Short mmCIF file of C-alpha atoms in Angstrom, two decimals:
data_model
loop_
_atom_site.label_atom_id
_atom_site.label_comp_id
_atom_site.label_asym_id
_atom_site.label_seq_id
_atom_site.Cartn_x
_atom_site.Cartn_y
_atom_site.Cartn_z
CA MET H 11 0.04 0.02 0.03
CA SER H 12 1.16 3.45 -0.60
CA ASN H 13 1.69 5.87 2.22
CA SER H 14 -1.45 7.98 1.40
CA THR H 15 -3.71 4.86 1.66
CA ARG H 16 -2.21 3.36 4.80
CA CYS H 17 -4.71 1.36 6.89
CA ALA H 18 -6.06 2.76 10.01
CA ALA H 19 -3.81 0.44 11.97
CA CYS H 20 -0.57 1.56 10.33
CA ARG H 21 -1.72 5.20 10.35
CA PHE H 22 -2.47 4.94 14.19
CA LEU H 23 0.83 3.28 14.76
CA ARG H 24 2.65 5.77 12.53
CA ARG H 25 4.40 3.16 10.40
CA ARG H 26 4.46 2.24 6.67
CA CYS H 27 1.75 -0.04 5.54
CA ARG H 28 3.20 -2.97 3.69
CA GLN H 29 1.58 -4.92 0.89
CA ASP H 30 1.06 -7.94 3.14
CA CYS H 31 -0.24 -5.92 6.08
CA VAL H 32 -2.41 -8.43 7.97
CA LEU H 33 -4.34 -5.45 9.52
CA ALA H 34 -5.27 -3.56 6.39
CA PRO H 35 -8.34 -5.79 5.22
CA TYR H 36 -9.94 -5.35 8.65
CA PHE H 37 -9.01 -1.84 9.68
CA PRO H 38 -9.67 0.41 6.56
CA PRO H 39 -8.41 3.97 6.60
CA THR H 40 -12.11 5.23 6.65
CA ASN H 41 -12.65 4.03 10.18
CA PRO H 42 -9.66 4.97 12.26
CA GLN H 43 -11.64 5.01 15.52
CA ARG H 44 -12.31 1.32 15.23
CA PHE H 45 -8.57 0.52 15.31
CA ALA H 46 -8.11 3.05 18.12
CA TYR H 47 -10.54 1.21 20.47
CA VAL H 48 -9.21 -2.30 19.57
CA HIS H 49 -5.69 -1.20 20.04
CA LYS H 50 -6.49 0.26 23.55
CA VAL H 51 -7.97 -2.97 24.77
CA PHE H 52 -5.90 -5.70 23.01
CA GLY H 53 -2.67 -3.80 21.80
CA ALA H 54 -1.37 -3.94 18.24
CA SER H 55 1.07 -7.02 18.71
CA LYS H 56 -2.00 -9.17 20.18
CA ILE H 57 -4.13 -8.17 17.42
CA THR H 58 -1.67 -9.06 14.69
CA GLU H 59 -0.79 -12.28 16.41
CA LEU H 60 -4.40 -13.37 16.86
CA LEU H 61 -5.16 -12.58 13.19
CA LYS H 62 -2.13 -14.34 11.91
CA GLN H 63 -3.00 -17.54 13.82
CA LEU H 64 -6.38 -17.76 12.22
CA PRO H 65 -7.23 -19.10 8.79
CA VAL H 66 -8.05 -16.24 6.38
CA HIS H 67 -11.70 -17.05 6.28
CA LEU H 68 -12.15 -16.57 10.12
CA ARG H 69 -10.05 -13.38 10.28
CA TYR H 70 -12.99 -10.97 9.46
CA ASP H 71 -15.18 -12.35 12.19
CA ALA H 72 -12.29 -12.23 14.75
CA ALA H 73 -11.59 -8.55 13.82
CA GLU H 74 -15.34 -7.81 14.13
CA CYS H 75 -15.56 -9.48 17.50
CA MET H 76 -12.46 -7.59 18.88
CA SER H 77 -13.99 -4.34 17.56
CA ILE H 78 -17.30 -5.03 19.24
CA GLU H 79 -15.69 -6.04 22.54
CA ALA H 80 -13.44 -2.85 22.32
CA ALA H 81 -16.35 -0.61 21.68
CA SER H 82 -18.20 -2.16 24.52
CA ARG H 83 -15.17 -1.79 26.85
CA ALA H 84 -15.10 1.96 25.81
CA ARG H 85 -18.66 2.37 26.96
CA ASP H 86 -18.41 0.04 30.07
CA PRO H 87 -14.76 -0.58 31.01
CA VAL H 88 -15.57 -3.12 33.71
CA TYR H 89 -18.10 -5.43 32.02
CA GLY H 90 -17.82 -4.65 28.39
CA CYS H 91 -19.94 -7.11 26.34
CA VAL H 92 -20.83 -9.12 29.38
CA GLY H 93 -22.81 -6.15 30.82
CA VAL H 94 -24.92 -5.98 27.67
CA ILE H 95 -25.54 -9.60 27.64
CA SER H 96 -26.50 -9.53 31.30
CA GLN H 97 -28.93 -6.74 30.70
CA LEU H 98 -30.46 -8.58 27.82
CA GLN H 99 -30.89 -11.77 29.82
CA GLN H 100 -32.50 -9.91 32.46
CA GLN H 101 -34.98 -8.31 29.85
CA ILE H 102 -35.75 -11.82 28.69
CA ILE H 103 -36.53 -12.89 32.19
CA ASP H 104 -38.65 -9.85 32.90
CA VAL H 105 -40.58 -10.51 29.66
CA GLN H 106 -41.01 -14.24 30.33
CA SER H 107 -42.48 -13.25 33.73
CA GLU H 108 -44.82 -10.84 32.20
CA LEU H 109 -45.95 -13.37 29.51
CA VAL H 110 -46.76 -15.91 32.35
CA LYS H 111 -48.89 -13.23 34.12
CA ILE H 112 -50.72 -12.32 30.92
CA LYS H 113 -51.40 -15.97 30.11
CA GLY H 114 -52.87 -16.44 33.52
CA LYS H 115 -55.08 -13.36 33.09
CA LEU H 116 -56.11 -14.66 29.75
CA ALA H 117 -57.01 -18.09 31.15
CA VAL H 118 -59.04 -16.51 33.92
CA HIS H 119 -60.87 -14.28 31.37
CA ASN H 120 -61.62 -17.29 29.07
CA ALA H 121 -62.83 -19.29 32.03
CA GLN H 122 -65.15 -16.48 32.87
CA GLN H 123 -66.43 -16.21 29.28
CA GLN H 124 -67.04 -19.95 29.20
CA LEU H 125 -69.06 -19.78 32.46
CA GLN H 126 -71.12 -16.93 31.16
CA LEU H 127 -71.90 -18.89 27.82
CA GLU H 128 -72.90 -21.96 29.92
CA ASP H 129 -75.04 -19.80 32.27
CA GLY H 130 -76.61 -18.20 29.24
CA GLU H 131 -77.33 -21.62 27.68
CA ARG H 132 -78.97 -22.81 30.84
CA ALA H 133 -81.00 -19.85 31.12
CA SER H 134 -82.30 -20.28 27.58
CA GLU H 135 -83.03 -23.87 28.18
CA GLN H 136 -85.30 -23.15 31.10
#
């Protein structure tokens, strides 16, 4: 790559972006903040090492996961993605509980409707 089209990683690290730069496909120059977050959490050498260890077809997903985790850590330094997952799990529990209550109320309503129908039928038979 030429110096003017360095990837976000090489630009951030202030180094020349080589033709075989392992970071270039995953950290394009159009999104420098993405690499900045990932670098802050994982460090450049760890990112490079992780990507080199993976088969090429899995590298995009790994870079995406690191990016999501790093952005989550920027918002919540203690829990990161785990905090979001915990919140979503709690929402699921709350909605399931509400669903059980609503199903109970619906069952009571249906039973009352059935009783009213039966009472109406008895009254009309007499």
